[in-house]
Amino acid sequence: MGQHHRVLVIGGGNAGISLAARLTRKNIGDVAVIEPRETHYFQPLFSHIGAGAAEMAEAVRPQADVMPRGVEWIRDAVTDILPGENAVVLAGGGRVTYDHLVVCPGLQLDWDAVPGLAEAMAGPHGSSNYDAELAPKTWDLVRNLRSGTAVFTQPPGPAKCAGAAQKIAYMACDYWREQGVLQDIAVALVVPTPTAFGMPDVDAELERKMAEYGMTLLTSTTLAAVDADDRTVVLAGPAGEREVPYDLLHVVPPQSAPDWLKNTDLPASGDEGGFVEVDPETLRHRRYPNVWSLGDAAGTTNSKSGGALRKQVKVLAKNLVGALRGQAPQARYDGYSVCPFTLSRGTAFFAEFDDAYRPRPSYPWLKMAKERRWQWVMDRHVLPQVYWHLILKGRA
């Protein structure tokens, strides 16, 4: 006979753990989290690891250590969701039924979406800070490069903290300048958008830093293919495709919802990304009122980030608690997101905005899009501690 839980959460990452912790703090009992992985990562630190400014040990904990007290951990993977039956199918063959379901499995990295990309990541000159095993490799490539061409790419479409493609580029340039070799390295930053970011003050600060480093910005351009043997990439831009050689390639891969989720009835019809169809304000499914979603796999309109997720957790927790008491959703998520830009290995700034890229500063009296030391300290040292000791405990 299968299990049943009052609240069933799919995904034991930031979204699932912080939500489960917040629900238990609101005295909601019988909460279970489905998560197959034994290791939990704080992924924002991966950029610092790739730049030699952090160690992987700081970004990892055993999954058992972050599971909230009183929450059941189902150590299995999900293969299907049957919302009409209020049931989830597990890879191990079991079924779990629920009163309410929260879907937050995160995104999958689509390495095969770009021809040759997977081979390049396995080769000696390609890396990505989006993979725990590759982030230390990024630092090896950065510190060993003394001349040549470095290419950093950002993918089109939804991605978790897509700006991380730029963070490592700036920190690498800072290191090369410190080593006295920056003038011998041609650095290209490839972005799919018409500008570096999409907000005038943020674009101005980023372009100022690019000019300082002598970087080349390629806008409205995407990675079309990679040839790891010849160490070349094909870039598709406004003028068509062109081939560019590389000695170091750092890629943020295309991303989408997990394949198993795409095949369920939860995404909206025609959504190739497979994101869960929710009201972007209440985070409740549009067709199944006892299904909810937040984080990277949710079909919301915001830029996907940990800062966005922190706001979503508070909204969903309030609305779910209300639903358990027979009330309509009252809390609303306003599309807020935030992207920290590390402009060197010791300075940064935070871009805060909504889903229309309008400024949403936490401190309206302070110009946030300005390079500062203390903002780097926040990103590198303060936020990891906030994550482990407050966010995952349902306290922030």
mmCIF file of C-alpha atoms in Angstrom:
data_model
loop_
_atom_site.group_PDB
_atom_site.id
_atom_site.type_symbol
_atom_site.label_atom_id
_atom_site.label_comp_id
_atom_site.label_asym_id
_atom_site.label_seq_id
_atom_site.Cartn_x
_atom_site.Cartn_y
_atom_site.Cartn_z
ATOM 1 C CA MET A 1 0.000 0.000 0.000
ATOM 2 C CA GLY A 2 1.346 3.448 -0.939
ATOM 3 C CA GLN A 3 2.111 6.350 1.347
ATOM 4 C CA HIS A 4 -0.102 9.383 1.849
ATOM 5 C CA HIS A 5 0.886 12.822 3.098
ATOM 6 C CA ARG A 6 -0.972 15.995 3.844
ATOM 7 C CA VAL A 7 1.663 18.052 1.972
ATOM 8 C CA LEU A 8 4.011 16.375 -0.485
ATOM 9 C CA VAL A 9 6.974 18.355 -1.842
ATOM 10 C CA ILE A 10 8.880 17.252 -4.939
ATOM 11 C CA GLY A 11 12.467 18.468 -4.751
ATOM 12 C CA GLY A 12 14.909 18.857 -1.881
ATOM 13 C CA GLY A 13 16.807 21.883 -3.136
ATOM 14 C CA ASN A 14 16.487 25.457 -1.880
ATOM 15 C CA ALA A 15 12.781 25.641 -2.757
ATOM 16 C CA GLY A 16 11.671 22.349 -1.259
ATOM 17 C CA ILE A 17 13.697 22.493 1.946
ATOM 18 C CA SER A 18 13.013 26.142 2.793
ATOM 19 C CA LEU A 19 9.289 25.697 2.106
ATOM 20 C CA ALA A 20 9.042 22.505 4.156
ATOM 21 C CA ALA A 21 10.863 24.218 7.018
ATOM 22 C CA ARG A 22 8.553 27.225 6.876
ATOM 23 C CA LEU A 23 5.465 24.978 6.864
ATOM 24 C CA THR A 24 6.658 23.110 9.954
ATOM 25 C CA ARG A 25 7.269 26.453 11.669
ATOM 26 C CA LYS A 26 3.616 27.223 10.919
ATOM 27 C CA ASN A 27 2.655 23.973 12.688
ATOM 28 C CA ILE A 28 1.688 22.127 9.517
ATOM 29 C CA GLY A 29 2.231 18.425 10.177
ATOM 30 C CA ASP A 30 2.655 15.424 7.869
ATOM 31 C CA VAL A 31 4.978 17.092 5.335
ATOM 32 C CA ALA A 32 7.203 14.908 3.134
ATOM 33 C CA VAL A 33 9.954 15.801 0.665
ATOM 34 C CA ILE A 34 10.890 13.588 -2.281
ATOM 35 C CA GLU A 35 14.578 13.957 -3.143
ATOM 36 C CA PRO A 36 16.889 11.258 -4.550
ATOM 37 C CA ARG A 37 20.209 13.064 -4.045
ATOM 38 C CA GLU A 38 22.301 12.536 -0.928
ATOM 39 C CA THR A 39 24.098 15.883 -1.299
ATOM 40 C CA HIS A 40 22.770 19.441 -1.053
ATOM 41 C CA TYR A 41 24.569 22.331 -2.774
ATOM 42 C CA PHE A 42 24.534 26.098 -2.354
ATOM 43 C CA GLN A 43 25.035 26.781 -6.035
ATOM 44 C CA PRO A 44 25.666 30.567 -5.939
ATOM 45 C CA LEU A 45 29.094 29.809 -4.492
ATOM 46 C CA PHE A 46 30.055 27.888 -7.632
ATOM 47 C CA SER A 47 30.998 31.148 -9.381
ATOM 48 C CA HIS A 48 33.431 31.973 -6.582
ATOM 49 C CA ILE A 49 34.806 28.421 -6.681
ATOM 50 C CA GLY A 50 35.424 28.765 -10.406
ATOM 51 C CA ALA A 51 37.312 31.997 -9.732
ATOM 52 C CA GLY A 52 39.480 30.525 -6.998
ATOM 53 C CA ALA A 53 37.746 32.574 -4.298
ATOM 54 C CA ALA A 54 35.956 29.709 -2.490
ATOM 55 C CA GLU A 55 36.257 25.986 -1.846
ATOM 56 C CA MET A 56 33.655 23.354 -2.720
ATOM 57 C CA ALA A 57 33.511 22.260 0.925
ATOM 58 C CA GLU A 58 31.792 25.581 1.705
ATOM 59 C CA ALA A 59 29.019 24.892 -0.829
ATOM 60 C CA VAL A 60 28.039 21.352 0.109
ATOM 61 C CA ARG A 61 26.205 19.601 2.949
ATOM 62 C CA PRO A 62 24.754 16.088 3.349
ATOM 63 C CA GLN A 63 21.086 16.171 2.375
ATOM 64 C CA ALA A 64 20.208 14.575 5.699
ATOM 65 C CA ASP A 65 21.682 17.564 7.531
ATOM 66 C CA VAL A 66 19.401 20.096 5.819
ATOM 67 C CA MET A 67 16.162 18.119 6.019
ATOM 68 C CA PRO A 68 13.832 19.945 8.459
ATOM 69 C CA ARG A 69 13.042 18.199 11.706
ATOM 70 C CA GLY A 70 9.710 16.437 11.565
ATOM 71 C CA VAL A 71 9.664 16.261 7.746
ATOM 72 C CA GLU A 72 9.795 12.816 6.139
ATOM 73 C CA TRP A 73 12.489 12.365 3.508
ATOM 74 C CA ILE A 74 11.464 10.040 0.666
ATOM 75 C CA ARG A 75 14.773 9.067 -0.953
ATOM 76 C CA ASP A 76 13.545 8.353 -4.450
ATOM 77 C CA ALA A 77 13.051 10.066 -7.805
ATOM 78 C CA VAL A 78 9.728 11.015 -9.375
ATOM 79 C CA THR A 79 8.824 9.609 -12.774
ATOM 80 C CA ASP A 80 5.240 10.853 -13.130
ATOM 81 C CA ILE A 81 2.535 12.969 -11.508
ATOM 82 C CA LEU A 82 -1.122 11.947 -11.764
ATOM 83 C CA PRO A 83 -2.988 15.065 -10.605
ATOM 84 C CA GLY A 84 -6.372 13.526 -11.326
ATOM 85 C CA GLU A 85 -5.562 10.782 -8.815
ATOM 86 C CA ASN A 86 -3.664 13.034 -6.376
ATOM 87 C CA ALA A 87 -0.711 10.691 -6.790
ATOM 88 C CA VAL A 88 3.004 10.741 -7.579
ATOM 89 C CA VAL A 89 4.797 7.769 -9.160
ATOM 90 C CA LEU A 90 8.307 6.966 -7.948
ATOM 91 C CA ALA A 91 11.238 5.475 -9.827
ATOM 92 C CA GLY A 92 11.362 2.677 -7.255
ATOM 93 C CA GLY A 93 7.875 1.604 -8.304
ATOM 94 C CA GLY A 94 5.902 3.055 -5.420
ATOM 95 C CA ARG A 95 3.146 5.658 -5.359
ATOM 96 C CA VAL A 96 2.604 8.481 -2.918
ATOM 97 C CA THR A 97 -0.744 10.242 -2.628
ATOM 98 C CA TYR A 98 -1.307 13.710 -1.216
ATOM 99 C CA ASP A 99 -3.794 16.318 -0.105
ATOM 100 C CA HIS A 100 -1.614 19.099 -1.527
ATOM 101 C CA LEU A 101 1.382 18.814 -3.843
ATOM 102 C CA VAL A 102 4.238 21.300 -4.270
ATOM 103 C CA VAL A 103 6.366 20.812 -7.393
ATOM 104 C CA CYS A 104 9.864 22.302 -7.191
ATOM 105 C CA PRO A 105 12.416 19.897 -8.723
ATOM 106 C CA GLY A 106 14.523 22.672 -10.238
ATOM 107 C CA LEU A 107 15.819 22.714 -13.801
ATOM 108 C CA GLN A 108 17.769 20.209 -15.845
ATOM 109 C CA LEU A 109 20.906 21.214 -17.746
ATOM 110 C CA ASP A 110 20.395 20.438 -21.427
ATOM 111 C CA TRP A 111 23.990 19.708 -22.446
ATOM 112 C CA ASP A 112 22.841 17.962 -25.629
ATOM 113 C CA ALA A 113 20.863 20.989 -26.846
ATOM 114 C CA VAL A 114 24.044 22.433 -28.402
ATOM 115 C CA PRO A 115 25.956 20.086 -30.740
ATOM 116 C CA GLY A 116 29.369 19.260 -29.327
ATOM 117 C CA LEU A 117 28.796 20.968 -25.976
ATOM 118 C CA ALA A 118 28.902 17.825 -23.833
ATOM 119 C CA GLU A 119 32.134 16.751 -25.528
ATOM 120 C CA ALA A 120 33.650 20.180 -24.941
ATOM 121 C CA MET A 121 32.835 20.011 -21.231
ATOM 122 C CA ALA A 122 34.612 16.647 -21.041
ATOM 123 C CA GLY A 123 37.604 18.057 -22.913
ATOM 124 C CA PRO A 124 40.600 19.909 -21.453
ATOM 125 C CA HIS A 125 39.543 23.450 -22.436
ATOM 126 C CA GLY A 126 35.821 23.638 -21.581
ATOM 127 C CA SER A 127 34.007 24.049 -18.275
ATOM 128 C CA SER A 128 30.862 25.328 -16.579
ATOM 129 C CA ASN A 129 30.228 26.577 -13.053
ATOM 130 C CA TYR A 130 26.736 25.090 -13.348
ATOM 131 C CA ASP A 131 28.094 21.642 -12.528
ATOM 132 C CA ALA A 132 29.553 20.791 -9.125
ATOM 133 C CA GLU A 133 32.238 18.609 -10.682
ATOM 134 C CA LEU A 134 33.195 21.219 -13.262
ATOM 135 C CA ALA A 135 33.385 24.352 -11.086
ATOM 136 C CA PRO A 136 36.858 23.457 -9.688
ATOM 137 C CA LYS A 137 37.952 22.739 -13.274
ATOM 138 C CA THR A 138 36.997 26.297 -14.215
ATOM 139 C CA TRP A 139 39.529 27.610 -11.707
ATOM 140 C CA ASP A 140 42.216 25.296 -13.127
ATOM 141 C CA LEU A 141 41.556 26.672 -16.605
ATOM 142 C CA VAL A 142 41.523 30.287 -15.439
ATOM 143 C CA ARG A 143 44.744 30.142 -13.450
ATOM 144 C CA ASN A 144 46.625 28.238 -16.158
ATOM 145 C CA LEU A 145 45.650 30.473 -19.092
ATOM 146 C CA ARG A 146 48.361 32.967 -19.982
ATOM 147 C CA SER A 147 47.408 33.903 -23.537
ATOM 148 C CA GLY A 148 44.825 33.149 -26.200
ATOM 149 C CA THR A 149 41.056 33.527 -26.393
ATOM 150 C CA ALA A 150 38.502 33.029 -23.603
ATOM 151 C CA VAL A 151 34.814 32.745 -24.499
ATOM 152 C CA PHE A 152 32.031 33.015 -21.925
ATOM 153 C CA THR A 153 28.455 32.289 -23.053
ATOM 154 C CA GLN A 154 24.983 32.847 -21.604
ATOM 155 C CA PRO A 155 22.046 30.796 -22.950
ATOM 156 C CA PRO A 156 18.726 31.995 -24.360
ATOM 157 C CA GLY A 157 15.508 31.134 -22.580
ATOM 158 C CA PRO A 158 14.865 30.587 -18.890
ATOM 159 C CA ALA A 159 17.879 29.712 -16.759
ATOM 160 C CA LYS A 160 18.695 29.792 -13.074
ATOM 161 C CA CYS A 161 20.754 32.902 -12.337
ATOM 162 C CA ALA A 162 21.763 33.309 -15.969
ATOM 163 C CA GLY A 163 23.932 36.272 -14.981
ATOM 164 C CA ALA A 164 26.417 33.803 -13.498
ATOM 165 C CA ALA A 165 27.789 33.554 -17.032
ATOM 166 C CA GLN A 166 29.016 37.106 -16.563
ATOM 167 C CA LYS A 167 30.217 36.768 -12.961
ATOM 168 C CA ILE A 168 32.971 34.319 -13.834
ATOM 169 C CA ALA A 169 34.032 36.402 -16.833
ATOM 170 C CA TYR A 170 34.681 39.484 -14.712
ATOM 171 C CA MET A 171 36.411 37.563 -11.938
ATOM 172 C CA ALA A 172 38.624 35.743 -14.427
ATOM 173 C CA CYS A 173 39.635 39.039 -16.011
ATOM 174 C CA ASP A 174 40.449 40.435 -12.587
ATOM 175 C CA TYR A 175 42.730 37.460 -11.891
ATOM 176 C CA TRP A 176 44.439 37.720 -15.283
ATOM 177 C CA ARG A 177 45.018 41.430 -14.733
ATOM 178 C CA GLU A 178 46.500 40.673 -11.330
ATOM 179 C CA GLN A 179 48.830 38.145 -12.981
ATOM 180 C CA GLY A 180 49.849 40.624 -15.667
ATOM 181 C CA VAL A 181 48.535 38.545 -18.578
ATOM 182 C CA LEU A 182 45.150 40.140 -19.324
ATOM 183 C CA GLN A 183 46.576 42.085 -22.267
ATOM 184 C CA ASP A 184 47.510 38.772 -23.896
ATOM 185 C CA ILE A 185 44.010 37.277 -23.601
ATOM 186 C CA ALA A 186 41.088 38.151 -25.877
ATOM 187 C CA VAL A 187 37.900 37.862 -23.813
ATOM 188 C CA ALA A 188 34.469 37.536 -25.442
ATOM 189 C CA LEU A 189 31.190 37.601 -23.519
ATOM 190 C CA VAL A 190 28.251 36.174 -25.489
ATOM 191 C CA VAL A 191 24.716 37.131 -24.407
ATOM 192 C CA PRO A 192 21.364 36.428 -26.137
ATOM 193 C CA THR A 193 19.895 39.809 -25.170
ATOM 194 C CA PRO A 194 20.186 43.177 -26.976
ATOM 195 C CA THR A 195 22.224 44.576 -24.069
ATOM 196 C CA ALA A 196 24.355 43.141 -21.299
ATOM 197 C CA PHE A 197 21.401 42.900 -18.929
ATOM 198 C CA GLY A 198 18.347 44.965 -19.805
ATOM 199 C CA MET A 199 18.315 47.832 -17.298
ATOM 200 C CA PRO A 200 20.079 51.094 -18.252
ATOM 201 C CA ASP A 201 21.945 51.659 -14.976
ATOM 202 C CA VAL A 202 23.004 48.007 -14.758
ATOM 203 C CA ASP A 203 24.086 47.954 -18.404
ATOM 204 C CA ALA A 204 26.141 51.110 -17.868
ATOM 205 C CA GLU A 205 28.018 49.639 -14.910
ATOM 206 C CA LEU A 206 28.657 46.340 -16.673
ATOM 207 C CA GLU A 207 29.835 48.050 -19.856
ATOM 208 C CA ARG A 208 32.150 50.252 -17.812
ATOM 209 C CA LYS A 209 33.750 47.164 -16.298
ATOM 210 C CA MET A 210 33.999 45.417 -19.673
ATOM 211 C CA ALA A 211 35.809 48.418 -21.096
ATOM 212 C CA GLU A 212 38.180 48.400 -18.122
ATOM 213 C CA TYR A 213 39.040 44.756 -18.827
ATOM 214 C CA GLY A 214 39.097 45.143 -22.607
ATOM 215 C CA MET A 215 36.319 42.585 -23.074
ATOM 216 C CA THR A 216 34.272 42.187 -26.254
ATOM 217 C CA LEU A 217 30.499 42.010 -25.733
ATOM 218 C CA LEU A 218 28.530 40.075 -28.364
ATOM 219 C CA THR A 219 24.824 40.858 -27.951
ATOM 220 C CA SER A 220 21.813 39.066 -29.492
ATOM 221 C CA THR A 221 24.157 36.119 -29.965
ATOM 222 C CA THR A 222 23.957 32.480 -28.882
ATOM 223 C CA LEU A 223 26.166 29.414 -28.871
ATOM 224 C CA ALA A 224 25.139 27.264 -31.859
ATOM 225 C CA ALA A 225 27.784 24.519 -31.826
ATOM 226 C CA VAL A 226 31.146 23.523 -30.364
ATOM 227 C CA ASP A 227 34.026 21.567 -31.871
ATOM 228 C CA ALA A 228 36.146 20.418 -28.940
ATOM 229 C CA ASP A 229 38.830 18.874 -31.150
ATOM 230 C CA ASP A 230 39.415 22.062 -33.157
ATOM 231 C CA ARG A 231 38.669 24.273 -30.109
ATOM 232 C CA THR A 232 36.153 26.395 -31.981
ATOM 233 C CA VAL A 233 32.620 27.579 -31.308
ATOM 234 C CA VAL A 234 29.941 28.594 -33.772
ATOM 235 C CA LEU A 235 28.145 31.731 -32.641
ATOM 236 C CA ALA A 236 24.785 32.733 -34.139
ATOM 237 C CA GLY A 237 24.205 36.482 -34.174
ATOM 238 C CA PRO A 238 22.454 39.245 -36.097
ATOM 239 C CA ALA A 239 24.873 38.855 -39.036
ATOM 240 C CA GLY A 240 24.523 35.080 -39.165
ATOM 241 C CA GLU A 241 26.881 32.408 -37.919
ATOM 242 C CA ARG A 242 30.595 32.754 -37.412
ATOM 243 C CA GLU A 243 33.340 30.526 -36.079
ATOM 244 C CA VAL A 244 35.485 31.659 -33.165
ATOM 245 C CA PRO A 245 38.510 29.801 -31.721
ATOM 246 C CA TYR A 246 38.914 29.373 -27.983
ATOM 247 C CA ASP A 247 41.570 28.400 -25.474
ATOM 248 C CA LEU A 248 39.114 28.582 -22.579
ATOM 249 C CA LEU A 249 35.371 28.077 -22.953
ATOM 250 C CA HIS A 250 32.937 28.642 -20.100
ATOM 251 C CA VAL A 251 29.314 27.847 -20.909
ATOM 252 C CA VAL A 252 26.051 28.241 -19.067
ATOM 253 C CA PRO A 253 24.059 25.467 -20.763
ATOM 254 C CA PRO A 254 20.477 25.741 -22.026
ATOM 255 C CA GLN A 255 17.992 24.702 -19.345
ATOM 256 C CA SER A 256 14.450 23.420 -19.055
ATOM 257 C CA ALA A 257 12.162 21.611 -16.657
ATOM 258 C CA PRO A 258 13.026 17.921 -16.088
ATOM 259 C CA ASP A 259 11.920 15.666 -18.934
ATOM 260 C CA TRP A 260 9.611 13.642 -16.695
ATOM 261 C CA LEU A 261 7.806 16.839 -15.678
ATOM 262 C CA LYS A 262 7.360 17.904 -19.299
ATOM 263 C CA ASN A 263 5.447 14.679 -19.908
ATOM 264 C CA THR A 264 2.913 15.264 -17.136
ATOM 265 C CA ASP A 265 -0.324 17.241 -17.348
ATOM 266 C CA LEU A 266 1.044 20.088 -15.229
ATOM 267 C CA PRO A 267 2.729 22.300 -17.868
ATOM 268 C CA ALA A 268 0.579 24.574 -19.976
ATOM 269 C CA SER A 269 -0.306 23.283 -23.426
ATOM 270 C CA GLY A 270 2.448 24.156 -25.887
ATOM 271 C CA ASP A 271 5.033 25.036 -23.222
ATOM 272 C CA GLU A 272 8.157 23.369 -24.635
ATOM 273 C CA GLY A 273 10.121 24.249 -21.515
ATOM 274 C CA GLY A 274 7.798 22.069 -19.452
ATOM 275 C CA PHE A 275 7.253 24.564 -16.634
ATOM 276 C CA VAL A 276 4.371 24.051 -14.213
ATOM 277 C CA GLU A 277 1.360 26.163 -15.144
ATOM 278 C CA VAL A 278 0.683 28.372 -12.139
ATOM 279 C CA ASP A 279 -0.855 31.713 -11.372
ATOM 280 C CA PRO A 280 2.366 33.776 -11.217
ATOM 281 C CA GLU A 281 1.101 35.709 -8.196
ATOM 282 C CA THR A 282 -0.463 33.014 -5.988
ATOM 283 C CA LEU A 283 1.767 30.146 -7.277
ATOM 284 C CA ARG A 284 -1.284 27.867 -7.380
ATOM 285 C CA HIS A 285 -1.843 25.639 -10.408
ATOM 286 C CA ARG A 286 -4.417 27.081 -12.792
ATOM 287 C CA ARG A 287 -6.236 23.766 -13.317
ATOM 288 C CA TYR A 288 -5.482 21.728 -10.194
ATOM 289 C CA PRO A 289 -6.187 23.762 -7.033
ATOM 290 C CA ASN A 290 -4.298 21.379 -4.723
ATOM 291 C CA VAL A 291 -1.104 21.615 -6.808
ATOM 292 C CA TRP A 292 1.449 24.388 -6.302
ATOM 293 C CA SER A 293 4.843 25.231 -7.732
ATOM 294 C CA LEU A 294 7.687 27.633 -7.062
ATOM 295 C CA GLY A 295 11.312 28.099 -7.946
ATOM 296 C CA ASP A 296 12.964 27.328 -11.242
ATOM 297 C CA ALA A 297 10.419 24.761 -12.494
ATOM 298 C CA ALA A 298 7.423 27.047 -11.971
ATOM 299 C CA GLY A 299 5.909 28.799 -14.977
ATOM 300 C CA THR A 300 6.263 32.266 -13.473
ATOM 301 C CA THR A 301 7.285 35.404 -15.340
ATOM 302 C CA ASN A 302 10.209 36.433 -13.149
ATOM 303 C CA SER A 303 13.925 35.981 -13.722
ATOM 304 C CA LYS A 304 14.844 32.763 -11.909
ATOM 305 C CA SER A 305 17.092 33.303 -8.885
ATOM 306 C CA GLY A 306 17.509 32.463 -5.234
ATOM 307 C CA GLY A 307 16.310 35.955 -4.323
ATOM 308 C CA ALA A 308 13.108 35.398 -6.298
ATOM 309 C CA LEU A 309 12.643 32.044 -4.621
ATOM 310 C CA ARG A 310 12.953 33.503 -1.131
ATOM 311 C CA LYS A 311 9.985 35.790 -1.868
ATOM 312 C CA GLN A 312 8.023 32.941 -3.444
ATOM 313 C CA VAL A 313 8.485 30.641 -0.459
ATOM 314 C CA LYS A 314 6.838 33.160 1.868
ATOM 315 C CA VAL A 315 3.899 33.659 -0.518
ATOM 316 C CA LEU A 316 3.322 29.968 -1.193
ATOM 317 C CA ALA A 317 3.590 29.030 2.475
ATOM 318 C CA LYS A 318 0.924 31.585 3.426
ATOM 319 C CA ASN A 319 -1.383 30.537 0.607
ATOM 320 C CA LEU A 320 -0.948 26.823 1.230
ATOM 321 C CA VAL A 321 -1.623 27.187 4.937
ATOM 322 C CA GLY A 322 -4.742 29.166 4.053
ATOM 323 C CA ALA A 323 -5.867 26.509 1.575
ATOM 324 C CA LEU A 324 -5.483 23.803 4.224
ATOM 325 C CA ARG A 325 -7.904 25.866 6.308
ATOM 326 C CA GLY A 326 -10.349 26.289 3.449
ATOM 327 C CA GLN A 327 -9.352 29.859 2.590
ATOM 328 C CA ALA A 328 -8.655 31.432 -0.811
ATOM 329 C CA PRO A 329 -5.073 32.560 -1.544
ATOM 330 C CA GLN A 330 -4.379 36.021 -0.152
ATOM 331 C CA ALA A 331 -0.615 36.514 -0.568
ATOM 332 C CA ARG A 332 0.802 37.684 -3.895
ATOM 333 C CA TYR A 333 4.276 37.328 -5.411
ATOM 334 C CA ASP A 334 5.250 40.524 -7.219
ATOM 335 C CA GLY A 335 7.836 39.169 -9.679
ATOM 336 C CA TYR A 336 10.858 40.333 -7.673
ATOM 337 C CA SER A 337 14.283 38.952 -8.515
ATOM 338 C CA VAL A 338 17.886 39.843 -7.827
ATOM 339 C CA CYS A 339 21.163 39.145 -9.596
ATOM 340 C CA PRO A 340 24.509 39.723 -7.858
ATOM 341 C CA PHE A 341 27.247 40.723 -10.302
ATOM 342 C CA THR A 342 30.766 40.053 -9.035
ATOM 343 C CA LEU A 343 32.850 42.566 -11.001
ATOM 344 C CA SER A 344 36.157 41.352 -9.578
ATOM 345 C CA ARG A 345 37.357 38.893 -6.982
ATOM 346 C CA GLY A 346 36.646 41.533 -4.351
ATOM 347 C CA THR A 347 33.845 43.816 -5.610
ATOM 348 C CA ALA A 348 30.226 43.373 -6.698
ATOM 349 C CA PHE A 349 26.794 44.959 -6.957
ATOM 350 C CA PHE A 350 23.236 43.671 -6.777
ATOM 351 C CA ALA A 351 20.675 44.232 -9.526
ATOM 352 C CA GLU A 352 17.129 44.106 -8.095
ATOM 353 C CA PHE A 353 14.172 44.148 -10.462
ATOM 354 C CA ASP A 354 10.709 42.771 -11.224
ATOM 355 C CA ASP A 355 9.452 40.634 -14.094
ATOM 356 C CA ALA A 356 9.324 43.688 -16.380
ATOM 357 C CA TYR A 357 12.933 44.619 -15.482
ATOM 358 C CA ARG A 358 11.788 47.644 -13.513
ATOM 359 C CA PRO A 359 14.021 48.542 -10.544
ATOM 360 C CA ARG A 360 12.881 47.044 -7.233
ATOM 361 C CA PRO A 361 15.635 48.151 -4.833
ATOM 362 C CA SER A 362 15.527 46.985 -1.247
ATOM 363 C CA TYR A 363 17.081 50.321 -0.298
ATOM 364 C CA PRO A 364 15.635 53.009 -2.632
ATOM 365 C CA TRP A 365 17.978 55.654 -1.228
ATOM 366 C CA LEU A 366 21.080 53.658 -2.231
ATOM 367 C CA LYS A 367 22.341 53.335 -5.807
ATOM 368 C CA MET A 368 22.789 49.564 -5.967
ATOM 369 C CA ALA A 369 24.228 49.344 -9.498
ATOM 370 C CA LYS A 370 27.615 50.555 -8.327
ATOM 371 C CA GLU A 371 30.726 48.498 -7.748
ATOM 372 C CA ARG A 372 31.402 48.129 -4.040
ATOM 373 C CA ARG A 373 33.475 45.974 -1.719
ATOM 374 C CA TRP A 374 30.760 45.390 0.871
ATOM 375 C CA GLN A 375 28.369 43.956 -1.704
ATOM 376 C CA TRP A 376 31.009 41.375 -2.629
ATOM 377 C CA VAL A 377 31.359 40.488 1.054
ATOM 378 C CA MET A 378 27.596 40.023 1.168
ATOM 379 C CA ASP A 379 27.616 37.717 -1.854
ATOM 380 C CA ARG A 380 30.723 35.743 -0.916
ATOM 381 C CA HIS A 381 30.558 35.497 2.872
ATOM 382 C CA VAL A 382 27.234 36.658 4.323
ATOM 383 C CA LEU A 383 24.674 35.068 2.003
ATOM 384 C CA PRO A 384 26.094 31.526 2.285
ATOM 385 C CA GLN A 385 25.691 31.710 6.065
ATOM 386 C CA VAL A 386 22.193 33.153 5.691
ATOM 387 C CA TYR A 387 21.376 30.253 3.388
ATOM 388 C CA TRP A 388 22.600 27.439 5.633
ATOM 389 C CA HIS A 389 21.423 28.871 8.943
ATOM 390 C CA LEU A 390 18.296 30.909 8.123
ATOM 391 C CA ILE A 391 16.789 30.220 4.677
ATOM 392 C CA LEU A 392 16.930 26.438 4.944
ATOM 393 C CA LYS A 393 15.484 26.716 8.448
ATOM 394 C CA GLY A 394 12.450 28.659 7.201
ATOM 395 C CA ARG A 395 13.551 31.808 9.008
ATOM 396 C CA ALA A 396 14.421 34.156 6.107
#
